[in-house]
Amino acid sequence: MHVITRSRLVEFWRKHPDAKTSLLLWYKLTTAAAWQNLVEVREVFATADPVGNFTVFNIGGNKYRLIMFIDYGYQKVFIRHVLTHADYDKEGWKKDQWYE
């Protein structure tokens, strides 16, 4: 999968250094994948959940949330949001134009 864009991960772990290892592992596993559907995503990340048009990943022992749009046909992952669990719960990210 081609991840767009890694810089969002870097920006987040600079603010939350304890997220770096988990985000790097997520990035490594994702860029090595060739997912065709959510079932295949869940073979690697069992807690991945569909929410609207997005797929949401638990990061760092459920402390953080990684929200993305996955285009299986073009093999691209668009990172839309990286949030703390508290910010995720505020649901502001659902106003994203790609949500629905």
PDB file of N, CA and C in Angstrom:
ATOM      1  N   MET A   1       0.851  -1.173   0.000  1.00  0.00           N
ATOM      2  CA  MET A   1       0.000   0.000   0.000  1.00  0.00           C
ATOM      3  C   MET A   1       0.900   1.240   0.000  1.00  0.00           C
ATOM      4  N   HIS A   2       0.453   2.250  -0.681  1.00  0.00           N
ATOM      5  CA  HIS A   2       1.161   3.535  -0.704  1.00  0.00           C
ATOM      6  C   HIS A   2       0.482   4.448   0.321  1.00  0.00           C
ATOM      7  N   VAL A   3       1.226   4.878   1.318  1.00  0.00           N
ATOM      8  CA  VAL A   3       0.681   5.704   2.393  1.00  0.00           C
ATOM      9  C   VAL A   3       0.876   7.182   2.069  1.00  0.00           C
ATOM     10  N   ILE A   4      -0.225   7.918   2.125  1.00  0.00           N
ATOM     11  CA  ILE A   4      -0.212   9.361   1.883  1.00  0.00           C
ATOM     12  C   ILE A   4      -0.796  10.026   3.134  1.00  0.00           C
ATOM     13  N   THR A   5      -0.099  10.658   3.878  1.00  0.00           N
ATOM     14  CA  THR A   5       1.295  10.988   3.846  1.00  0.00           C
ATOM     15  C   THR A   5       1.938  10.658   5.194  1.00  0.00           C
ATOM     16  N   ARG A   6       3.152  10.149   5.164  1.00  0.00           N
ATOM     17  CA  ARG A   6       3.875   9.769   6.377  1.00  0.00           C
ATOM     18  C   ARG A   6       4.124  10.977   7.282  1.00  0.00           C
ATOM     19  N   SER A   7       4.187  12.147   6.709  1.00  0.00           N
ATOM     20  CA  SER A   7       4.489  13.351   7.501  1.00  0.00           C
ATOM     21  C   SER A   7       3.446  13.588   8.599  1.00  0.00           C
ATOM     22  N   ARG A   8       2.213  13.171   8.395  1.00  0.00           N
ATOM     23  CA  ARG A   8       1.202  13.308   9.458  1.00  0.00           C
ATOM     24  C   ARG A   8       1.555  12.447  10.662  1.00  0.00           C
ATOM     25  N   LEU A   9       2.132  11.288  10.397  1.00  0.00           N
ATOM     26  CA  LEU A   9       2.567  10.421  11.501  1.00  0.00           C
ATOM     27  C   LEU A   9       3.711  11.082  12.264  1.00  0.00           C
ATOM     28  N   VAL A  10       4.683  11.593  11.521  1.00  0.00           N
ATOM     29  CA  VAL A  10       5.853  12.236  12.129  1.00  0.00           C
ATOM     30  C   VAL A  10       5.421  13.434  12.969  1.00  0.00           C
ATOM     31  N   GLU A  11       4.549  14.243  12.416  1.00  0.00           N
ATOM     32  CA  GLU A  11       4.047  15.420  13.133  1.00  0.00           C
ATOM     33  C   GLU A  11       3.388  15.001  14.451  1.00  0.00           C
ATOM     34  N   PHE A  12       2.627  13.919  14.413  1.00  0.00           N
ATOM     35  CA  PHE A  12       1.941  13.469  15.619  1.00  0.00           C
ATOM     36  C   PHE A  12       2.925  12.936  16.654  1.00  0.00           C
ATOM     37  N   TRP A  13       3.894  12.111  16.230  1.00  0.00           N
ATOM     38  CA  TRP A  13       4.790  11.531  17.228  1.00  0.00           C
ATOM     39  C   TRP A  13       5.774  12.548  17.788  1.00  0.00           C
ATOM     40  N   ARG A  14       5.952  13.645  17.100  1.00  0.00           N
ATOM     41  CA  ARG A  14       6.771  14.717  17.684  1.00  0.00           C
ATOM     42  C   ARG A  14       6.056  15.338  18.882  1.00  0.00           C
ATOM     43  N   LYS A  15       4.733  15.394  18.830  1.00  0.00           N
ATOM     44  CA  LYS A  15       3.938  15.910  19.944  1.00  0.00           C
ATOM     45  C   LYS A  15       3.685  14.841  21.006  1.00  0.00           C
ATOM     46  N   HIS A  16       3.646  13.581  20.569  1.00  0.00           N
ATOM     47  CA  HIS A  16       3.355  12.446  21.451  1.00  0.00           C
ATOM     48  C   HIS A  16       4.419  11.366  21.217  1.00  0.00           C
ATOM     49  N   PRO A  17       5.617  11.544  21.771  1.00  0.00           N
ATOM     50  CA  PRO A  17       6.730  10.628  21.491  1.00  0.00           C
ATOM     51  C   PRO A  17       6.442   9.159  21.801  1.00  0.00           C
ATOM     52  N   ASP A  18       5.569   8.899  22.751  1.00  0.00           N
ATOM     53  CA  ASP A  18       5.262   7.504  23.084  1.00  0.00           C
ATOM     54  C   ASP A  18       4.484   6.795  21.970  1.00  0.00           C
ATOM     55  N   ALA A  19       3.983   7.531  20.990  1.00  0.00           N
ATOM     56  CA  ALA A  19       3.262   6.936  19.867  1.00  0.00           C
ATOM     57  C   ALA A  19       4.195   6.510  18.728  1.00  0.00           C
ATOM     58  N   LYS A  20       5.440   6.946  18.760  1.00  0.00           N
ATOM     59  CA  LYS A  20       6.347   6.742  17.627  1.00  0.00           C
ATOM     60  C   LYS A  20       6.534   5.271  17.267  1.00  0.00           C
ATOM     61  N   THR A  21       6.831   4.429  18.231  1.00  0.00           N
ATOM     62  CA  THR A  21       7.082   3.016  17.934  1.00  0.00           C
ATOM     63  C   THR A  21       5.863   2.356  17.301  1.00  0.00           C
ATOM     64  N   SER A  22       4.699   2.602  17.856  1.00  0.00           N
ATOM     65  CA  SER A  22       3.473   2.006  17.316  1.00  0.00           C
ATOM     66  C   SER A  22       3.164   2.514  15.921  1.00  0.00           C
ATOM     67  N   LEU A  23       3.345   3.811  15.694  1.00  0.00           N
ATOM     68  CA  LEU A  23       3.083   4.367  14.369  1.00  0.00           C
ATOM     69  C   LEU A  23       4.081   3.869  13.334  1.00  0.00           C
ATOM     70  N   LEU A  24       5.331   3.728  13.720  1.00  0.00           N
ATOM     71  CA  LEU A  24       6.329   3.184  12.789  1.00  0.00           C
ATOM     72  C   LEU A  24       6.018   1.731  12.425  1.00  0.00           C
ATOM     73  N   LEU A  25       5.568   0.948  13.406  1.00  0.00           N
ATOM     74  CA  LEU A  25       5.193  -0.441  13.128  1.00  0.00           C
ATOM     75  C   LEU A  25       3.983  -0.474  12.199  1.00  0.00           C
ATOM     76  N   TRP A  26       2.984   0.368  12.470  1.00  0.00           N
ATOM     77  CA  TRP A  26       1.812   0.439  11.596  1.00  0.00           C
ATOM     78  C   TRP A  26       2.263   0.782  10.168  1.00  0.00           C
ATOM     79  N   TYR A  27       3.136   1.767  10.037  1.00  0.00           N
ATOM     80  CA  TYR A  27       3.618   2.199   8.718  1.00  0.00           C
ATOM     81  C   TYR A  27       4.348   1.061   7.998  1.00  0.00           C
ATOM     82  N   LYS A  28       5.219   0.386   8.703  1.00  0.00           N
ATOM     83  CA  LYS A  28       5.989  -0.713   8.104  1.00  0.00           C
ATOM     84  C   LYS A  28       5.063  -1.828   7.602  1.00  0.00           C
ATOM     85  N   LEU A  29       4.112  -2.227   8.430  1.00  0.00           N
ATOM     86  CA  LEU A  29       3.194  -3.300   8.048  1.00  0.00           C
ATOM     87  C   LEU A  29       2.268  -2.874   6.911  1.00  0.00           C
ATOM     88  N   THR A  30       1.843  -1.632   6.925  1.00  0.00           N
ATOM     89  CA  THR A  30       0.924  -1.134   5.901  1.00  0.00           C
ATOM     90  C   THR A  30       1.605  -1.000   4.550  1.00  0.00           C
ATOM     91  N   THR A  31       2.815  -0.466   4.520  1.00  0.00           N
ATOM     92  CA  THR A  31       3.503  -0.298   3.236  1.00  0.00           C
ATOM     93  C   THR A  31       3.901  -1.644   2.623  1.00  0.00           C
ATOM     94  N   ALA A  32       3.975  -2.685   3.431  1.00  0.00           N
ATOM     95  CA  ALA A  32       4.300  -4.023   2.922  1.00  0.00           C
ATOM     96  C   ALA A  32       3.055  -4.785   2.456  1.00  0.00           C
ATOM     97  N   ALA A  33       1.873  -4.247   2.757  1.00  0.00           N
ATOM     98  CA  ALA A  33       0.614  -4.936   2.467  1.00  0.00           C
ATOM     99  C   ALA A  33       0.108  -4.626   1.058  1.00  0.00           C
ATOM    100  N   ALA A  34      -0.831  -5.460   0.609  1.00  0.00           N
ATOM    101  CA  ALA A  34      -1.544  -5.241  -0.655  1.00  0.00           C
ATOM    102  C   ALA A  34      -3.013  -5.600  -0.413  1.00  0.00           C
ATOM    103  N   TRP A  35      -3.620  -4.919   0.533  1.00  0.00           N
ATOM    104  CA  TRP A  35      -4.992  -5.228   0.940  1.00  0.00           C
ATOM    105  C   TRP A  35      -5.994  -5.013  -0.185  1.00  0.00           C
ATOM    106  N   GLN A  36      -6.972  -5.905  -0.219  1.00  0.00           N
ATOM    107  CA  GLN A  36      -8.061  -5.799  -1.184  1.00  0.00           C
ATOM    108  C   GLN A  36      -9.392  -5.471  -0.518  1.00  0.00           C
ATOM    109  N   ASN A  37      -9.442  -5.597   0.821  1.00  0.00           N
ATOM    110  CA  ASN A  37     -10.687  -5.345   1.551  1.00  0.00           C
ATOM    111  C   ASN A  37     -10.398  -5.297   3.051  1.00  0.00           C
ATOM    112  N   LEU A  38     -11.429  -4.961   3.823  1.00  0.00           N
ATOM    113  CA  LEU A  38     -11.275  -4.841   5.269  1.00  0.00           C
ATOM    114  C   LEU A  38     -10.927  -6.174   5.930  1.00  0.00           C
ATOM    115  N   VAL A  39     -11.398  -7.257   5.392  1.00  0.00           N
ATOM    116  CA  VAL A  39     -11.063  -8.570   5.958  1.00  0.00           C
ATOM    117  C   VAL A  39      -9.550  -8.766   5.946  1.00  0.00           C
ATOM    118  N   GLU A  40      -8.896  -8.399   4.864  1.00  0.00           N
ATOM    119  CA  GLU A  40      -7.440  -8.526   4.774  1.00  0.00           C
ATOM    120  C   GLU A  40      -6.736  -7.553   5.709  1.00  0.00           C
ATOM    121  N   VAL A  41      -7.285  -6.353   5.879  1.00  0.00           N
ATOM    122  CA  VAL A  41      -6.711  -5.394   6.824  1.00  0.00           C
ATOM    123  C   VAL A  41      -6.747  -6.005   8.227  1.00  0.00           C
ATOM    124  N   ARG A  42      -7.872  -6.616   8.581  1.00  0.00           N
ATOM    125  CA  ARG A  42      -8.039  -7.188   9.918  1.00  0.00           C
ATOM    126  C   ARG A  42      -7.164  -8.416  10.158  1.00  0.00           C
ATOM    127  N   GLU A  43      -6.645  -9.016   9.109  1.00  0.00           N
ATOM    128  CA  GLU A  43      -5.689 -10.112   9.287  1.00  0.00           C
ATOM    129  C   GLU A  43      -4.392  -9.583   9.886  1.00  0.00           C
ATOM    130  N   VAL A  44      -4.089  -8.314   9.646  1.00  0.00           N
ATOM    131  CA  VAL A  44      -2.884  -7.673  10.165  1.00  0.00           C
ATOM    132  C   VAL A  44      -3.210  -6.854  11.414  1.00  0.00           C
ATOM    133  N   PHE A  45      -4.315  -6.129  11.360  1.00  0.00           N
ATOM    134  CA  PHE A  45      -4.740  -5.248  12.458  1.00  0.00           C
ATOM    135  C   PHE A  45      -6.161  -5.645  12.863  1.00  0.00           C
ATOM    136  N   ALA A  46      -6.260  -6.545  13.812  1.00  0.00           N
ATOM    137  CA  ALA A  46      -7.549  -7.132  14.189  1.00  0.00           C
ATOM    138  C   ALA A  46      -8.570  -6.112  14.679  1.00  0.00           C
ATOM    139  N   THR A  47      -8.113  -4.989  15.225  1.00  0.00           N
ATOM    140  CA  THR A  47      -9.044  -4.006  15.781  1.00  0.00           C
ATOM    141  C   THR A  47      -9.444  -2.913  14.793  1.00  0.00           C
ATOM    142  N   ALA A  48      -9.026  -3.016  13.553  1.00  0.00           N
ATOM    143  CA  ALA A  48      -9.405  -2.014  12.550  1.00  0.00           C
ATOM    144  C   ALA A  48     -10.923  -2.040  12.364  1.00  0.00           C
ATOM    145  N   ASP A  49     -11.531  -0.852  12.391  1.00  0.00           N
ATOM    146  CA  ASP A  49     -12.983  -0.756  12.277  1.00  0.00           C
ATOM    147  C   ASP A  49     -13.393   0.221  11.187  1.00  0.00           C
ATOM    148  N   PRO A  50     -14.441  -0.127  10.428  1.00  0.00           N
ATOM    149  CA  PRO A  50     -14.984   0.829   9.464  1.00  0.00           C
ATOM    150  C   PRO A  50     -15.880   1.830  10.192  1.00  0.00           C
ATOM    151  N   VAL A  51     -15.680   3.118   9.910  1.00  0.00           N
ATOM    152  CA  VAL A  51     -16.525   4.177  10.455  1.00  0.00           C
ATOM    153  C   VAL A  51     -16.760   5.165   9.314  1.00  0.00           C
ATOM    154  N   GLY A  52     -17.984   5.216   8.810  1.00  0.00           N
ATOM    155  CA  GLY A  52     -18.241   6.006   7.608  1.00  0.00           C
ATOM    156  C   GLY A  52     -17.401   5.443   6.474  1.00  0.00           C
ATOM    157  N   ASN A  53     -16.756   6.307   5.716  1.00  0.00           N
ATOM    158  CA  ASN A  53     -15.856   5.873   4.633  1.00  0.00           C
ATOM    159  C   ASN A  53     -14.442   5.588   5.124  1.00  0.00           C
ATOM    160  N   PHE A  54     -14.227   5.724   6.404  1.00  0.00           N
ATOM    161  CA  PHE A  54     -12.889   5.580   6.962  1.00  0.00           C
ATOM    162  C   PHE A  54     -12.666   4.218   7.614  1.00  0.00           C
ATOM    163  N   THR A  55     -11.403   3.923   7.815  1.00  0.00           N
ATOM    164  CA  THR A  55     -11.000   2.792   8.643  1.00  0.00           C
ATOM    165  C   THR A  55     -10.242   3.394   9.813  1.00  0.00           C
ATOM    166  N   VAL A  56     -10.589   2.953  11.018  1.00  0.00           N
ATOM    167  CA  VAL A  56     -10.003   3.491  12.245  1.00  0.00           C
ATOM    168  C   VAL A  56      -9.156   2.404  12.898  1.00  0.00           C
ATOM    169  N   PHE A  57      -7.922   2.778  13.255  1.00  0.00           N
ATOM    170  CA  PHE A  57      -6.982   1.872  13.891  1.00  0.00           C
ATOM    171  C   PHE A  57      -6.708   2.340  15.316  1.00  0.00           C
ATOM    172  N   ASN A  58      -6.631   1.410  16.247  1.00  0.00           N
ATOM    173  CA  ASN A  58      -6.181   1.695  17.605  1.00  0.00           C
ATOM    174  C   ASN A  58      -4.660   1.656  17.599  1.00  0.00           C
ATOM    175  N   ILE A  59      -4.043   2.675  18.167  1.00  0.00           N
ATOM    176  CA  ILE A  59      -2.587   2.780  18.188  1.00  0.00           C
ATOM    177  C   ILE A  59      -2.125   2.950  19.629  1.00  0.00           C
ATOM    178  N   GLY A  60      -1.010   2.347  19.963  1.00  0.00           N
ATOM    179  CA  GLY A  60      -0.425   2.539  21.289  1.00  0.00           C
ATOM    180  C   GLY A  60      -1.300   2.014  22.409  1.00  0.00           C
ATOM    181  N   GLY A  61      -1.817   0.806  22.236  1.00  0.00           N
ATOM    182  CA  GLY A  61      -2.648   0.224  23.283  1.00  0.00           C
ATOM    183  C   GLY A  61      -3.959   0.964  23.469  1.00  0.00           C
ATOM    184  N   ASN A  62      -4.524   1.444  22.369  1.00  0.00           N
ATOM    185  CA  ASN A  62      -5.813   2.141  22.367  1.00  0.00           C
ATOM    186  C   ASN A  62      -5.718   3.559  22.925  1.00  0.00           C
ATOM    187  N   LYS A  63      -4.514   4.085  23.058  1.00  0.00           N
ATOM    188  CA  LYS A  63      -4.330   5.447  23.545  1.00  0.00           C
ATOM    189  C   LYS A  63      -4.552   6.471  22.430  1.00  0.00           C
ATOM    190  N   TYR A  64      -4.309   6.052  21.196  1.00  0.00           N
ATOM    191  CA  TYR A  64      -4.415   6.931  20.039  1.00  0.00           C
ATOM    192  C   TYR A  64      -5.265   6.274  18.959  1.00  0.00           C
ATOM    193  N   ARG A  65      -5.746   7.117  18.039  1.00  0.00           N
ATOM    194  CA  ARG A  65      -6.543   6.643  16.911  1.00  0.00           C
ATOM    195  C   ARG A  65      -5.933   7.166  15.616  1.00  0.00           C
ATOM    196  N   LEU A  66      -5.847   6.279  14.651  1.00  0.00           N
ATOM    197  CA  LEU A  66      -5.352   6.600  13.314  1.00  0.00           C
ATOM    198  C   LEU A  66      -6.536   6.403  12.370  1.00  0.00           C
ATOM    199  N   ILE A  67      -6.933   7.486  11.702  1.00  0.00           N
ATOM    200  CA  ILE A  67      -8.123   7.463  10.861  1.00  0.00           C
ATOM    201  C   ILE A  67      -7.700   7.675   9.419  1.00  0.00           C
ATOM    202  N   MET A  68      -8.150   6.782   8.544  1.00  0.00           N
ATOM    203  CA  MET A  68      -7.728   6.880   7.156  1.00  0.00           C
ATOM    204  C   MET A  68      -8.800   6.439   6.187  1.00  0.00           C
ATOM    205  N   PHE A  69      -8.608   6.866   4.956  1.00  0.00           N
ATOM    206  CA  PHE A  69      -9.418   6.401   3.841  1.00  0.00           C
ATOM    207  C   PHE A  69      -8.535   5.441   3.051  1.00  0.00           C
ATOM    208  N   ILE A  70      -9.047   4.258   2.786  1.00  0.00           N
ATOM    209  CA  ILE A  70      -8.276   3.269   2.026  1.00  0.00           C
ATOM    210  C   ILE A  70      -8.918   3.087   0.655  1.00  0.00           C
ATOM    211  N   ASP A  71      -8.126   3.287  -0.389  1.00  0.00           N
ATOM    212  CA  ASP A  71      -8.560   3.032  -1.759  1.00  0.00           C
ATOM    213  C   ASP A  71      -7.906   1.712  -2.182  1.00  0.00           C
ATOM    214  N   TYR A  72      -8.670   0.649  -2.061  1.00  0.00           N
ATOM    215  CA  TYR A  72      -8.127  -0.683  -2.339  1.00  0.00           C
ATOM    216  C   TYR A  72      -7.759  -0.852  -3.809  1.00  0.00           C
ATOM    217  N   GLY A  73      -8.540  -0.272  -4.699  1.00  0.00           N
ATOM    218  CA  GLY A  73      -8.269  -0.397  -6.134  1.00  0.00           C
ATOM    219  C   GLY A  73      -6.937   0.210  -6.547  1.00  0.00           C
ATOM    220  N   TYR A  74      -6.635   1.379  -6.001  1.00  0.00           N
ATOM    221  CA  TYR A  74      -5.384   2.063  -6.321  1.00  0.00           C
ATOM    222  C   TYR A  74      -4.273   1.767  -5.314  1.00  0.00           C
ATOM    223  N   GLN A  75      -4.585   0.942  -4.303  1.00  0.00           N
ATOM    224  CA  GLN A  75      -3.595   0.545  -3.292  1.00  0.00           C
ATOM    225  C   GLN A  75      -3.013   1.755  -2.566  1.00  0.00           C
ATOM    226  N   LYS A  76      -3.891   2.681  -2.183  1.00  0.00           N
ATOM    227  CA  LYS A  76      -3.456   3.888  -1.477  1.00  0.00           C
ATOM    228  C   LYS A  76      -4.193   4.029  -0.156  1.00  0.00           C
ATOM    229  N   VAL A  77      -3.446   4.492   0.832  1.00  0.00           N
ATOM    230  CA  VAL A  77      -3.982   4.773   2.158  1.00  0.00           C
ATOM    231  C   VAL A  77      -3.785   6.263   2.407  1.00  0.00           C
ATOM    232  N   PHE A  78      -4.866   6.971   2.612  1.00  0.00           N
ATOM    233  CA  PHE A  78      -4.817   8.406   2.862  1.00  0.00           C
ATOM    234  C   PHE A  78      -5.025   8.653   4.352  1.00  0.00           C
ATOM    235  N   ILE A  79      -3.968   9.047   5.037  1.00  0.00           N
ATOM    236  CA  ILE A  79      -4.076   9.348   6.463  1.00  0.00           C
ATOM    237  C   ILE A  79      -4.836  10.660   6.601  1.00  0.00           C
ATOM    238  N   ARG A  80      -5.977  10.603   7.249  1.00  0.00           N
ATOM    239  CA  ARG A  80      -6.805  11.792   7.407  1.00  0.00           C
ATOM    240  C   ARG A  80      -6.600  12.441   8.769  1.00  0.00           C
ATOM    241  N   HIS A  81      -6.464  11.619   9.822  1.00  0.00           N
ATOM    242  CA  HIS A  81      -6.318  12.147  11.180  1.00  0.00           C
ATOM    243  C   HIS A  81      -5.514  11.184  12.033  1.00  0.00           C
ATOM    244  N   VAL A  82      -4.696  11.731  12.911  1.00  0.00           N
ATOM    245  CA  VAL A  82      -4.038  10.974  13.976  1.00  0.00           C
ATOM    246  C   VAL A  82      -4.404  11.733  15.249  1.00  0.00           C
ATOM    247  N   LEU A  83      -5.096  11.059  16.148  1.00  0.00           N
ATOM    248  CA  LEU A  83      -5.677  11.744  17.300  1.00  0.00           C
ATOM    249  C   LEU A  83      -5.427  10.998  18.599  1.00  0.00           C
ATOM    250  N   THR A  84      -5.455  11.740  19.691  1.00  0.00           N
ATOM    251  CA  THR A  84      -5.513  11.078  20.991  1.00  0.00           C
ATOM    252  C   THR A  84      -6.911  10.482  21.107  1.00  0.00           C
ATOM    253  N   HIS A  85      -7.068   9.544  22.015  1.00  0.00           N
ATOM    254  CA  HIS A  85      -8.381   8.928  22.203  1.00  0.00           C
ATOM    255  C   HIS A  85      -9.405   9.995  22.616  1.00  0.00           C
ATOM    256  N   ALA A  86      -8.987  10.929  23.460  1.00  0.00           N
ATOM    257  CA  ALA A  86      -9.889  11.996  23.920  1.00  0.00           C
ATOM    258  C   ALA A  86     -10.348  12.862  22.751  1.00  0.00           C
ATOM    259  N   ASP A  87      -9.439  13.233  21.838  1.00  0.00           N
ATOM    260  CA  ASP A  87      -9.812  14.040  20.679  1.00  0.00           C
ATOM    261  C   ASP A  87     -10.708  13.257  19.722  1.00  0.00           C
ATOM    262  N   TYR A  88     -10.445  11.978  19.587  1.00  0.00           N
ATOM    263  CA  TYR A  88     -11.284  11.116  18.756  1.00  0.00           C
ATOM    264  C   TYR A  88     -12.720  11.120  19.275  1.00  0.00           C
ATOM    265  N   ASP A  89     -12.871  11.019  20.587  1.00  0.00           N
ATOM    266  CA  ASP A  89     -14.203  10.967  21.190  1.00  0.00           C
ATOM    267  C   ASP A  89     -15.010  12.244  20.993  1.00  0.00           C
ATOM    268  N   LYS A  90     -14.351  13.366  20.716  1.00  0.00           N
ATOM    269  CA  LYS A  90     -15.062  14.624  20.459  1.00  0.00           C
ATOM    270  C   LYS A  90     -15.769  14.615  19.108  1.00  0.00           C
ATOM    271  N   GLU A  91     -15.368  13.697  18.239  1.00  0.00           N
ATOM    272  CA  GLU A  91     -15.981  13.439  16.932  1.00  0.00           C
ATOM    273  C   GLU A  91     -15.885  14.582  15.928  1.00  0.00           C
ATOM    274  N   GLY A  92     -15.006  15.549  16.166  1.00  0.00           N
ATOM    275  CA  GLY A  92     -14.807  16.619  15.193  1.00  0.00           C
ATOM    276  C   GLY A  92     -14.304  16.085  13.859  1.00  0.00           C
ATOM    277  N   TRP A  93     -13.580  14.994  13.874  1.00  0.00           N
ATOM    278  CA  TRP A  93     -13.037  14.394  12.654  1.00  0.00           C
ATOM    279  C   TRP A  93     -14.139  13.918  11.708  1.00  0.00           C
ATOM    280  N   LYS A  94     -15.338  13.716  12.225  1.00  0.00           N
ATOM    281  CA  LYS A  94     -16.443  13.267  11.378  1.00  0.00           C
ATOM    282  C   LYS A  94     -16.932  14.365  10.437  1.00  0.00           C
ATOM    283  N   LYS A  95     -16.439  15.584  10.610  1.00  0.00           N
ATOM    284  CA  LYS A  95     -16.781  16.682   9.705  1.00  0.00           C
ATOM    285  C   LYS A  95     -15.906  16.663   8.450  1.00  0.00           C
ATOM    286  N   ASP A  96     -14.942  15.751   8.405  1.00  0.00           N
ATOM    287  CA  ASP A  96     -14.059  15.598   7.250  1.00  0.00           C
ATOM    288  C   ASP A  96     -14.901  15.291   6.009  1.00  0.00           C
ATOM    289  N   GLN A  97     -14.581  15.959   4.911  1.00  0.00           N
ATOM    290  CA  GLN A  97     -15.347  15.795   3.669  1.00  0.00           C
ATOM    291  C   GLN A  97     -15.356  14.356   3.148  1.00  0.00           C
ATOM    292  N   TRP A  98     -14.369  13.562   3.531  1.00  0.00           N
ATOM    293  CA  TRP A  98     -14.294  12.180   3.062  1.00  0.00           C
ATOM    294  C   TRP A  98     -15.056  11.223   3.963  1.00  0.00           C
ATOM    295  N   TYR A  99     -15.583  11.722   5.080  1.00  0.00           N
ATOM    296  CA  TYR A  99     -16.235  10.836   6.047  1.00  0.00           C
ATOM    297  C   TYR A  99     -17.397  10.058   5.414  1.00  0.00           C
ATOM    298  N   GLU A 100     -18.224  10.728   4.674  1.00  0.00           N
ATOM    299  CA  GLU A 100     -19.377  10.035   4.061  1.00  0.00           C
ATOM    300  C   GLU A 100     -19.375  10.218   2.577  1.00  0.00           C
TER     301      GLU A 100
END
